[in-house]
XYZ file of C-alpha atoms in Angstrom:
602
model
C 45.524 -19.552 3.130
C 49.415 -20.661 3.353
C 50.569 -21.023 6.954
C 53.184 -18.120 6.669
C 50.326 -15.706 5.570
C 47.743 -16.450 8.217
C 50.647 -15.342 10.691
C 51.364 -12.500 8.875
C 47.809 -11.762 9.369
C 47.843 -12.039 12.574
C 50.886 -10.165 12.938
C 49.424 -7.317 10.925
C 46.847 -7.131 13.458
C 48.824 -6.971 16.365
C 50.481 -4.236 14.891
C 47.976 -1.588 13.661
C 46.089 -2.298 17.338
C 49.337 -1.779 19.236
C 50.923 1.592 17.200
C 47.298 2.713 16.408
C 48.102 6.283 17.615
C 51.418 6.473 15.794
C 49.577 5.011 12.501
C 46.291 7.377 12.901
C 48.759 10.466 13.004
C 50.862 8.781 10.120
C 47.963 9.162 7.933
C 46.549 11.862 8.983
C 49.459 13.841 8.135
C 49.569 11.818 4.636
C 45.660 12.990 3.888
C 46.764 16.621 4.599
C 49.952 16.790 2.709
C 48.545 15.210 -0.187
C 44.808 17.113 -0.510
C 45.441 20.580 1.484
C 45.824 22.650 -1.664
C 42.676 21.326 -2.965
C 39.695 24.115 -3.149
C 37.806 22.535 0.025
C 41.126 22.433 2.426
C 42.310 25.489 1.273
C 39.500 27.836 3.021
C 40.607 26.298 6.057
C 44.236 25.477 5.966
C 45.671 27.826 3.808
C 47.909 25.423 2.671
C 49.108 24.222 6.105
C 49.259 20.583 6.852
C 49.250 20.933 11.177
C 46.965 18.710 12.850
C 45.775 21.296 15.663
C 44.818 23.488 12.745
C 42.744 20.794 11.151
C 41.077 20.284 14.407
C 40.588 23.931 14.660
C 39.217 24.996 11.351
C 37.808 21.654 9.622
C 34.612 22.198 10.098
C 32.782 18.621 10.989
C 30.028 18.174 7.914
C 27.449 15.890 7.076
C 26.991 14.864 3.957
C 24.336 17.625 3.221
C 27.650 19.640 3.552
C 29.881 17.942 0.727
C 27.147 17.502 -1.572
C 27.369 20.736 -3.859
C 31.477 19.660 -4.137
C 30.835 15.830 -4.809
C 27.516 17.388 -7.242
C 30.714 19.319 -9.239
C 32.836 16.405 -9.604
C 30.058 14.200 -10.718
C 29.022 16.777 -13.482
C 32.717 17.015 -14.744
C 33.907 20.143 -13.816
C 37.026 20.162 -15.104
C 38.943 21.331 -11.443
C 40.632 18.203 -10.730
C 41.520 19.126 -6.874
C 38.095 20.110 -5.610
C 38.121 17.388 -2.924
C 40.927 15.603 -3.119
C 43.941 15.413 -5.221
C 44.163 11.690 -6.064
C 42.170 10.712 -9.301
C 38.469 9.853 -8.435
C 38.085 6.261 -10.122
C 33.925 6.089 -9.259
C 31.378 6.751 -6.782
C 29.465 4.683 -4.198
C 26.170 4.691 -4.148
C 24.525 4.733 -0.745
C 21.150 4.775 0.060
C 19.633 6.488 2.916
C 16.425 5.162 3.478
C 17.486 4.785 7.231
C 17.957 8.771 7.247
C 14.832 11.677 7.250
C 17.044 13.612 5.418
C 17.525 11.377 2.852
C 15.061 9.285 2.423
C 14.970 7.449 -0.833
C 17.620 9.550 -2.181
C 21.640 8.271 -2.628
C 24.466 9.713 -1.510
C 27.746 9.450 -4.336
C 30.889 8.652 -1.764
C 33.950 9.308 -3.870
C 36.281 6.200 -4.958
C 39.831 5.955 -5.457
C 41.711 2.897 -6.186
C 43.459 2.658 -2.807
C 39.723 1.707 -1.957
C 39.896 -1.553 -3.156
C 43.310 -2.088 -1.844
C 42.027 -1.710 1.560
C 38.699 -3.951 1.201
C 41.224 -6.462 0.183
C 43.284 -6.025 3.219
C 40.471 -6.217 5.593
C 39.241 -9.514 3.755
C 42.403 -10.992 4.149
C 42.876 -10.008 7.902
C 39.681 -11.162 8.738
C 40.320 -14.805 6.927
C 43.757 -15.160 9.420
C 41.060 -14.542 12.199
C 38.857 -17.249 11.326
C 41.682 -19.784 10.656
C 42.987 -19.204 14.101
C 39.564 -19.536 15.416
C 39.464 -23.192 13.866
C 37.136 -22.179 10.490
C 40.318 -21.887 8.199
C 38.489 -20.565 4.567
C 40.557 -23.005 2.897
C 37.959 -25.650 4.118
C 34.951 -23.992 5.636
C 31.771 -23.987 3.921
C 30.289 -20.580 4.057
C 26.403 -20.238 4.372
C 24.714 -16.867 4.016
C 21.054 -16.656 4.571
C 18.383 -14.019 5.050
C 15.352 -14.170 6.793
C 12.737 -12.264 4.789
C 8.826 -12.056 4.366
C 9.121 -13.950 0.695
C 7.561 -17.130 0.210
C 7.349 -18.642 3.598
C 9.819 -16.382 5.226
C 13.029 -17.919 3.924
C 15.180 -17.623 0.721
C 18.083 -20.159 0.234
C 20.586 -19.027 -1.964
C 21.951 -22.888 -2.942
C 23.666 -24.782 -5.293
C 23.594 -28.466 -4.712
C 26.130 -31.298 -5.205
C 26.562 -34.814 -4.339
C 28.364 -33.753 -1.160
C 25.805 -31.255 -0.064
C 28.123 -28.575 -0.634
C 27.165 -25.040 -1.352
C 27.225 -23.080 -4.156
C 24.969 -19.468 -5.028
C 21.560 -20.258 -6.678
C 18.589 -18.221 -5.570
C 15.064 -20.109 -5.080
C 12.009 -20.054 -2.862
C 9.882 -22.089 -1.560
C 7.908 -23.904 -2.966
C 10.122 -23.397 -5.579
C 12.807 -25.391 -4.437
C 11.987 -28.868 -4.037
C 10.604 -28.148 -7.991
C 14.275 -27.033 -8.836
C 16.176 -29.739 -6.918
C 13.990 -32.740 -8.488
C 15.626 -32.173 -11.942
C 18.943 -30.300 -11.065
C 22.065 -30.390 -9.280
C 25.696 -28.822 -9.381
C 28.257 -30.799 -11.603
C 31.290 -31.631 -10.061
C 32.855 -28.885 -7.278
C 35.700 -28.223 -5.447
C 35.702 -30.276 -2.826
C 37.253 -28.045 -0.171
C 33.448 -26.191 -0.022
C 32.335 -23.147 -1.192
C 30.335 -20.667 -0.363
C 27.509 -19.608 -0.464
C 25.904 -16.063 -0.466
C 23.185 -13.395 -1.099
C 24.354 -11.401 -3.614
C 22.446 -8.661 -5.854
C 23.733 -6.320 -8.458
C 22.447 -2.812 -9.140
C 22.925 -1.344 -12.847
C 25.940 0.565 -12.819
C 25.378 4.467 -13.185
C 27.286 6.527 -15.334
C 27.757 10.345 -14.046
C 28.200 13.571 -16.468
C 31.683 12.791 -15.935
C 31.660 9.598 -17.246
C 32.830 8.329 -14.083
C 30.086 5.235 -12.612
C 28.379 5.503 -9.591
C 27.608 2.022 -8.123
C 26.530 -0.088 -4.742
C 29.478 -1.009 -3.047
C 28.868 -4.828 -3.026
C 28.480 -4.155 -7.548
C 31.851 -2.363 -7.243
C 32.979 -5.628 -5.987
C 31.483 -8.429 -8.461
C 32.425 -6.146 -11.295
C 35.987 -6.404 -10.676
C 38.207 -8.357 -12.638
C 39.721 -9.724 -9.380
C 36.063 -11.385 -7.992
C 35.781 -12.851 -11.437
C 39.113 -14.505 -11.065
C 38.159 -16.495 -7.863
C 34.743 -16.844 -8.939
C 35.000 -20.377 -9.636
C 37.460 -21.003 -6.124
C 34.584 -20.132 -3.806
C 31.145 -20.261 -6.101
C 29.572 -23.023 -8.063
C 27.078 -20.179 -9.436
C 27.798 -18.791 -12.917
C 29.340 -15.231 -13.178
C 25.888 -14.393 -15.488
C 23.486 -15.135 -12.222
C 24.980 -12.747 -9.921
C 25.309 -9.673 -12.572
C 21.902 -10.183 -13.930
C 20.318 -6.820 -13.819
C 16.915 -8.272 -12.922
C 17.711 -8.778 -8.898
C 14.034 -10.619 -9.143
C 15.524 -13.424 -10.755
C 17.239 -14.479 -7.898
C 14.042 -15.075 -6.079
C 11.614 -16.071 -8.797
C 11.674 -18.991 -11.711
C 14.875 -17.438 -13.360
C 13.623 -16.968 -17.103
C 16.802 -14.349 -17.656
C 18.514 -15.678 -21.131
C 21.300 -14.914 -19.884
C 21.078 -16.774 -16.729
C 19.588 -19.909 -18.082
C 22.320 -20.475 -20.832
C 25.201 -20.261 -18.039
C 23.545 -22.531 -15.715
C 22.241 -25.026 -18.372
C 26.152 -25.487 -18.839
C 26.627 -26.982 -15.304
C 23.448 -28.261 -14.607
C 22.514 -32.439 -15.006
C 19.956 -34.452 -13.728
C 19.770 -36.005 -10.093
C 16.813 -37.689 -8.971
C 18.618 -39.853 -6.153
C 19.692 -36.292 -5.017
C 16.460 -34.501 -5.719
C 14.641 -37.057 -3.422
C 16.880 -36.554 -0.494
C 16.231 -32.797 -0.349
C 12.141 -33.483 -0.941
C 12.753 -35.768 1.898
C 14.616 -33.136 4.623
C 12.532 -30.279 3.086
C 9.191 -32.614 3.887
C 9.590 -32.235 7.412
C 6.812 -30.845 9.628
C 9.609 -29.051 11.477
C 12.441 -26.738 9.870
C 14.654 -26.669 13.003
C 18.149 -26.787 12.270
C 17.416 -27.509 8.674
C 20.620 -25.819 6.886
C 22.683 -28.575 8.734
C 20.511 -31.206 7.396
C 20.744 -29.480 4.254
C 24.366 -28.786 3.849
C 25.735 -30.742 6.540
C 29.581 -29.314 5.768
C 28.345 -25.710 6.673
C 30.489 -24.505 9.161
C 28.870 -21.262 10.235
C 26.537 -18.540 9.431
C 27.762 -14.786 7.904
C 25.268 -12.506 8.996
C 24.720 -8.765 10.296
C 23.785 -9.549 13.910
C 24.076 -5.759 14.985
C 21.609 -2.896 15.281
C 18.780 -3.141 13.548
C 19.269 -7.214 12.294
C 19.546 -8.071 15.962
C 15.388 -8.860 15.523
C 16.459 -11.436 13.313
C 18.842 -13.554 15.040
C 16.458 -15.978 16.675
C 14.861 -17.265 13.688
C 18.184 -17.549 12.198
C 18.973 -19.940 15.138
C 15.903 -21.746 14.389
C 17.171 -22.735 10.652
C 20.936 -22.726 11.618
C 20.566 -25.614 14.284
C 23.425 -24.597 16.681
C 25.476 -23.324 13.922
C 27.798 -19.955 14.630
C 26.517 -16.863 13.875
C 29.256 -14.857 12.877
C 29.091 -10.840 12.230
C 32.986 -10.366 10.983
C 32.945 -6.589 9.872
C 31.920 -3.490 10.210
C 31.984 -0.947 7.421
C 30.365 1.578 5.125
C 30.880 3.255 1.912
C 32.543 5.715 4.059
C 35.171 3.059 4.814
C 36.074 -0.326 6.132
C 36.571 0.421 9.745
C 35.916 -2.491 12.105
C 36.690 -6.135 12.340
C 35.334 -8.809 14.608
C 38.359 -10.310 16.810
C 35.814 -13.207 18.265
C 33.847 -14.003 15.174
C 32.608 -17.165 17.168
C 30.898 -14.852 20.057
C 27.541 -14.706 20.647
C 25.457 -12.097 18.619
C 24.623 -10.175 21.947
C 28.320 -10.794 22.633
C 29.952 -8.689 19.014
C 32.543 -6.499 19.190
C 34.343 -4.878 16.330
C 38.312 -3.949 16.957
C 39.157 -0.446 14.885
C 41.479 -0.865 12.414
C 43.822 2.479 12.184
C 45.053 2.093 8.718
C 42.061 3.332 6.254
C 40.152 6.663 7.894
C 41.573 8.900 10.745
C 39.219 8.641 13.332
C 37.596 11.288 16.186
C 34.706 10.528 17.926
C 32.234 13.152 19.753
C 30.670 12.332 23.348
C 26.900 11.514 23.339
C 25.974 13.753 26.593
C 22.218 13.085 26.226
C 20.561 9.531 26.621
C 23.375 7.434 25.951
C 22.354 3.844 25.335
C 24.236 1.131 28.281
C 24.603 -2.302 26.726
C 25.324 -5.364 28.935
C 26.313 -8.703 28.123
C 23.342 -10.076 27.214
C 20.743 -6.759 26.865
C 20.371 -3.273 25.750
C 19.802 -1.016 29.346
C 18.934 2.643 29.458
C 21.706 4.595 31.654
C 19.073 6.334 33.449
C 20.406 9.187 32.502
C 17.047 12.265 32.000
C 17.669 14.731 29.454
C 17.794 17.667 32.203
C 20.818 16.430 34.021
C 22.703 15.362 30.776
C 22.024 19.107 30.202
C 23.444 19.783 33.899
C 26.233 18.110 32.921
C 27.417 19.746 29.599
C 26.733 23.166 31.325
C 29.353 21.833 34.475
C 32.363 21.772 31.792
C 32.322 18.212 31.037
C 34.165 18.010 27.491
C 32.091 17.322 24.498
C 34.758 18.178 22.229
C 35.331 15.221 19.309
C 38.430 12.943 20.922
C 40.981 10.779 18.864
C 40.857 7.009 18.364
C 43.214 6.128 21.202
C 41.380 8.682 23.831
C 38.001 7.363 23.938
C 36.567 6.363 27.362
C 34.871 2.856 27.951
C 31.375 3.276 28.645
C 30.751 6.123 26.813
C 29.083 6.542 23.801
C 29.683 8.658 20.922
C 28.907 9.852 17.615
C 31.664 8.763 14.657
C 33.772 10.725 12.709
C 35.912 9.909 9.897
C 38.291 11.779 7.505
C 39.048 9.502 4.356
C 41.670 10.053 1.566
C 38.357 10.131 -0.595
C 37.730 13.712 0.149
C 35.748 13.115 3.429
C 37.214 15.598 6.151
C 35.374 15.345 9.903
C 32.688 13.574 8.459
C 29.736 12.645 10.286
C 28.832 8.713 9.135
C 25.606 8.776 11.278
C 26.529 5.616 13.769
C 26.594 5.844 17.476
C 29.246 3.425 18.793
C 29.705 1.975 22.634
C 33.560 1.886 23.760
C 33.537 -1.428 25.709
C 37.247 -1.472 26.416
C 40.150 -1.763 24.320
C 42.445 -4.493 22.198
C 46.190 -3.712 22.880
C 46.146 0.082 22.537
C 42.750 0.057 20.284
C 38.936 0.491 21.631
C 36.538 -1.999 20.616
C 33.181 -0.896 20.541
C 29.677 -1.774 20.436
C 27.261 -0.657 17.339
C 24.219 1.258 19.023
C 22.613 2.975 16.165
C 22.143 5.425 13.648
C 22.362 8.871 15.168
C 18.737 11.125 14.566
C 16.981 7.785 13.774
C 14.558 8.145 16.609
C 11.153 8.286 17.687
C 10.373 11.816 19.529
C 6.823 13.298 20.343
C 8.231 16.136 22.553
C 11.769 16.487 23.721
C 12.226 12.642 24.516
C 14.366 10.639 22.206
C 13.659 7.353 21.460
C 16.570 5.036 19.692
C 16.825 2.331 17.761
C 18.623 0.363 20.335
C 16.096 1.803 23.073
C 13.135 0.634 21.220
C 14.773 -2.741 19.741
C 15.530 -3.413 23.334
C 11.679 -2.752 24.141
C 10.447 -4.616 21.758
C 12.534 -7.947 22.436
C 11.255 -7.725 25.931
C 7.431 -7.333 24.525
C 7.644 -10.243 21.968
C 8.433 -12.748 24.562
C 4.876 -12.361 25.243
C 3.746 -14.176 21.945
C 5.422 -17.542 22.604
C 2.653 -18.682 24.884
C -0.128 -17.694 22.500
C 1.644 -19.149 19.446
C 3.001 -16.239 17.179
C 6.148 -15.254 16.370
C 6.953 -11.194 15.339
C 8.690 -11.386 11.956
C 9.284 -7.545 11.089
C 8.562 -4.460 12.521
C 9.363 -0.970 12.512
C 7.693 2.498 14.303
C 6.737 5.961 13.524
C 6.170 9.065 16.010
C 2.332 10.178 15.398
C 2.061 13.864 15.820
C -1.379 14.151 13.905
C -3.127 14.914 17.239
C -2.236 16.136 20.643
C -0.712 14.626 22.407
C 0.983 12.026 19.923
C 2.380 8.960 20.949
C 4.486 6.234 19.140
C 3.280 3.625 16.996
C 4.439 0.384 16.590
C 3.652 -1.851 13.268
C 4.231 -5.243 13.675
C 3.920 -8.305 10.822
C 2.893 -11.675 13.167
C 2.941 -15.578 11.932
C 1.491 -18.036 13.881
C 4.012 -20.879 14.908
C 4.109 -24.068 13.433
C 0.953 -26.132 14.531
C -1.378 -23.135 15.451
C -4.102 -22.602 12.717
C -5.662 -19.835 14.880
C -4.843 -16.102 12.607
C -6.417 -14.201 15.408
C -4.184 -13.070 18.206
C -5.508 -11.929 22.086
C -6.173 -8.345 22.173
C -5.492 -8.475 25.943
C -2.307 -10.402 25.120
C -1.865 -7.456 22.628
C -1.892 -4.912 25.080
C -0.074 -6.033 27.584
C 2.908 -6.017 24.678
C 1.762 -2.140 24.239
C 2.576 -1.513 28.422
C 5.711 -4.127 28.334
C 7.474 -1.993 25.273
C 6.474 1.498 27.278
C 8.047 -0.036 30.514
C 11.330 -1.217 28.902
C 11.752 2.415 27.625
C 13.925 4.984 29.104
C 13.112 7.302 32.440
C 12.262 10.344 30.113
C 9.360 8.755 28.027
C 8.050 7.089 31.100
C 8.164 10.533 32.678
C 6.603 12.143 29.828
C 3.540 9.160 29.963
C 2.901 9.956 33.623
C 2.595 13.801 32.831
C 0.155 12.809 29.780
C 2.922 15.162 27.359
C 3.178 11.338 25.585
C -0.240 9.669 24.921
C -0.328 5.356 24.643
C 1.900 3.542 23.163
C 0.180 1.958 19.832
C 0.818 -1.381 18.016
C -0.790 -2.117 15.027
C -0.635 -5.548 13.458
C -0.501 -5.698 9.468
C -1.327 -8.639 7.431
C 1.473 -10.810 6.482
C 3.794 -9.966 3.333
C 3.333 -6.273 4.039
C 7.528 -5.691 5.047
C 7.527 -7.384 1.831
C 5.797 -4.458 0.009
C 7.768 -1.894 1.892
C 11.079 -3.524 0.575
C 9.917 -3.366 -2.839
C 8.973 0.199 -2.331
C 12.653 0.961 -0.919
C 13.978 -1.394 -4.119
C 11.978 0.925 -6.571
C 13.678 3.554 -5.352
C 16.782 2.732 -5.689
C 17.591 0.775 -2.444
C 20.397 -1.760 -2.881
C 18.248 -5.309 -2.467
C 21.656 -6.908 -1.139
C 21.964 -4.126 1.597
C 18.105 -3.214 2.689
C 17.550 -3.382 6.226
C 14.034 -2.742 7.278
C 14.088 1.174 9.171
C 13.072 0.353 12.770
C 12.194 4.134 12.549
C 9.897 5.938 9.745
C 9.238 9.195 8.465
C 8.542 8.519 4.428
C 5.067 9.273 4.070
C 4.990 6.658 1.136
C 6.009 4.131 2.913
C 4.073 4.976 6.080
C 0.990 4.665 3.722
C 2.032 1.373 2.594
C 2.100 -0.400 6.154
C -1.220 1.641 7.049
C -3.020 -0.077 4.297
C -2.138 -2.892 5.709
C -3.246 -2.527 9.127
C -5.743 -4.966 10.240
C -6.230 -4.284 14.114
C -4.867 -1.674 16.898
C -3.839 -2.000 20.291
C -3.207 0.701 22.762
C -1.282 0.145 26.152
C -4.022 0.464 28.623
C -1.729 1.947 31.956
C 0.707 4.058 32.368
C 4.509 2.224 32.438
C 5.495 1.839 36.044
């Protein structure tokens, strides 16, 4: 990136964070002028573009909501201002396997080509961020990894040349020192390149022609990523289109795939023995910096859910940053990370007021308190957040630049994709503000929670619990490598239950854990939880918190259940919270010993 752009970047940013107000009304008044005479905005607006009235008679929808309009559009129905009034150039496919209501089954987000515009825009920002942090993309060398229950836990998306640089093929181990004996990259550029997990879903073609696709596929399909394809990749365009996403973590016998790479591939047994040699180790510690010892950080989700996953990352990474730079959805690119270099506990994401108008509605109930370094329940019951709402505090949806620190709420976003009050699903935590922007804190998906009775359970609640238990298994020699929960109503009273996949650590040969190691995880997950449950566990309305351990590779199965139906492999994130009865019946297959929390939390 040229000197003058990076500032003009950075410039950019100080900007839209400064006049976010003036901008958010800017294009709120755009969306309206441009889409109120379409057949949604019309029952409401009557052709009026005032944003009091929009507040007024918008209705705020879930997706549920939008779906018989989007349905229309996607048939071909030959209205052309259903929606929106801009021509509809696609759909994203999203996949809610995250969401009861959804489970399994995609949502089509509507695409026009000021979509890309904007993903560009929030690439390029985020580039002047990391150049003034000291990782300039001209010369960084990007590594991507995933930690994941295939083949000894790890999958290494690599390319290999004499410099150790990166590049984007996918093996696993054992696999790899097999690959690297005979292979290696030809000649790259030597500034570095990246390297990355990337997996392509077939395109889907609509009724009305129009393709429905996973975000990330919109992306590698466009003529633009194929133009700097060879800038940042050593991998062949044919390997990261190939519609077999298996191939990118199996022997790749893809025609396709082998006749690109066979083009750039030569012999290197000097090479080949160096990685056998690093890769021989008894230890993996830090191993991507012996591997690729250019790599100047690690792209990751470190938020929500993939916050289990950031110690063994460490582990492998050696000391190297873990950087979360974005925050976004099909809905819309909507935050950025101003410290990429921060801690994972640490991320923050700035809102950006140029792509969505923003409101945001007050969480009154058990609003999830994060700290610097842990998740802590407000403390907070359910009957006095009810005491509260009844004394007049306001719980009406506020605007971007209104938002109170400390408070949590529920997101909102209308798009100029036909998205009006929209309810995305993510509960955010204001921690202050940039200039005259709020930075925020991802807490969870909202109604992704374990409940028995009238408690509610998070994601961050229980991810917060379960951190605290796991510290447990150090001492005993196993490390928790997924996990996710379920509320079991099947008898009276129910009580959650926790299903954890366990390794042992490197050096113990023992497969059998303590059972009264086990259950002292069961009482340290129902102490960490919030004052209601504990309440409810004293009064016997919640029976004993449950863990079962399942044999190893089962998280495995459930992503290939997810993949089968229709899950984006590139974008899967294990639910922390279940309520498919498929893939409940998956992990319980699996189980292969219970433990129940033998007190009541203090």
């Amino acid at each position: 990136m040229a000197t003058n752009d990076y500032e003009s970047g950075l410039n950019l940013l100080e900007e839209l964070t400064t006049n976010a107000q003036q901008i958010q009304d800017q294009l709120l008044g755009e969306m309206l002028r441009e889409n109120a005479g379409t057949e949604y905005l019309r029952r409401f607006l009557h052709g009026q573009t005032d944003k009091q009235l929009f507040k007024k008679n918008v209705p705020i929808v879930a997706y549920e909501d939008l779906k018989p309009y989007i349905d229309r559009i996607a048939s071909g129905e030959a209205s052309s201002d259903i929606l929106l009034a801009a021509p509809i150039t696609g759909f994203f496919r999203r996949q809610g396997i995250s969401l009861p209501s959804l489970c399994g089954k995609p949502k089509l987000i509507p695409v026009i080509s000021e979509t890309d515009n904007f993903t560009a825009m929030f690439g390029n920002l985020f580039r002047s961020v990391m150049k003034n942090c000291g990782c300039g993309c001209v010369t960084v060398l990007v590594v991507f990894i995933v930690v994941m229950n295939i083949i000894d836990d790890i999958v290494f998306f690599f390319a290999v040349s004499d410099s150790l640089s990166s590049g984007h093929y996918s093996v696993t181990l054992p696999l790899f020192e097999s690959f690297a004996k005979g292979m290696h990259m030809g000649d790259i550029d030597k500034a570095g390149k990246r390297m990355e997990l990337m997996f392509t879903k077939p395109e889907l073609e609509t009724p009305s022609g129009l393709k429905a696709s996973a975000a990330s596929t919109r992306v590698y399909n466009a003529s633009s990523f194929r133009a700097i394809l060879p800038k940042l990749y050593t991998s062949p365009f044919e390997t990261i289109v190939c519609r077999d996403t298996r191939q990118s973590i199996d022997r790749i016998t893809d025609s396709g795939c082998r006749n690109a790479a066979s083009l750039i591939l030569k012999p290197n047994p000097e090479l080949a023995d160096l990685i056998e040699n690093i890769c021989s180790f008894n230890s993996w510690d830090g191993i991507i910096r012996k591997l690729w010892p250019k790599t100047k950080y690690i792209g990751a989700v470190c938020t929500g859910s993939m916050m289990q996953y950031t110690a063994e990352l460490e582990f492998y990474c050696g000391g190297l940053p873990l950087v979360s730079g974005f925050y976004g959805c099909s809905e819309g690119a909507l935050g950025i990370n101003l410290d990429p270099l921060c801690k994972p506990s640490d991320v923050l994401y700035t809102f950006l007021p140029i792509e969505v108008y923003y409101e945001f509605i007050p969480i009154k109930d058990e609003c999830v308190m994060e700290s610097r370094n842990q998740v802590e329940f407000s403390g907070v019951s359910h009957k006095e957040s009810i005491e509260a709402s009844s004394n007049g505090e306001d719980t009406e949806p506020v605007e971007l630049v209104n938002v109170k620190p400390g408070q949590c709420y529920e997101l909102l976003v209308t798009s100029s994709s036909g998205l009006y009050r929209y309810r995305v699903g993510d509960v955010v935590m204001v921690t202050g503000f940039y200039n005259n922007t709020p930075q925020f804190r991802f807490v969870g998906r909202q109604n992704v929670a374990l409940a028995v009775d009238w408690e509610k359970t998070s994601e961050a609640d229980l991810l917060k619990a379960v951190t605290e238990a796991k510290t447990l298994l150090d001492p005993i020699g196993f490390i928790l490598t997924e996990f996710t929960s379920y509320s079991d109503t099947s008898s009276t009273p129910g009580h959650y239950v926790i299903l954890w996949e366990l390794k042992p650590k490197e050096g113990n040969d023992c497969n059998e854990v303590d059972p009264k190691v086990m259950e002292e995880c069961c009482s340290r997950i129902e102490d960490s939880l919030h004052f209601t449950y504990r309440l409810y566990r004293k009064e016997n309305i919640i029976a004993a918190l449950e863990i079962r351990v399942v044999k190893q590779g089962t998280f495995e199965a459930l992503m290939d259940y997810f993949v089968s139906q229709g899950a984006s492999l590139s974008q899967y994130k294990t639910p922390i919270c279940l309520k498919s009865e498929e893939a409940l019946e998956i992990l319980d297959s699996r189980v292969i010993a219970k433990f129940f929390s033998p007190t009541t939390p203090i």
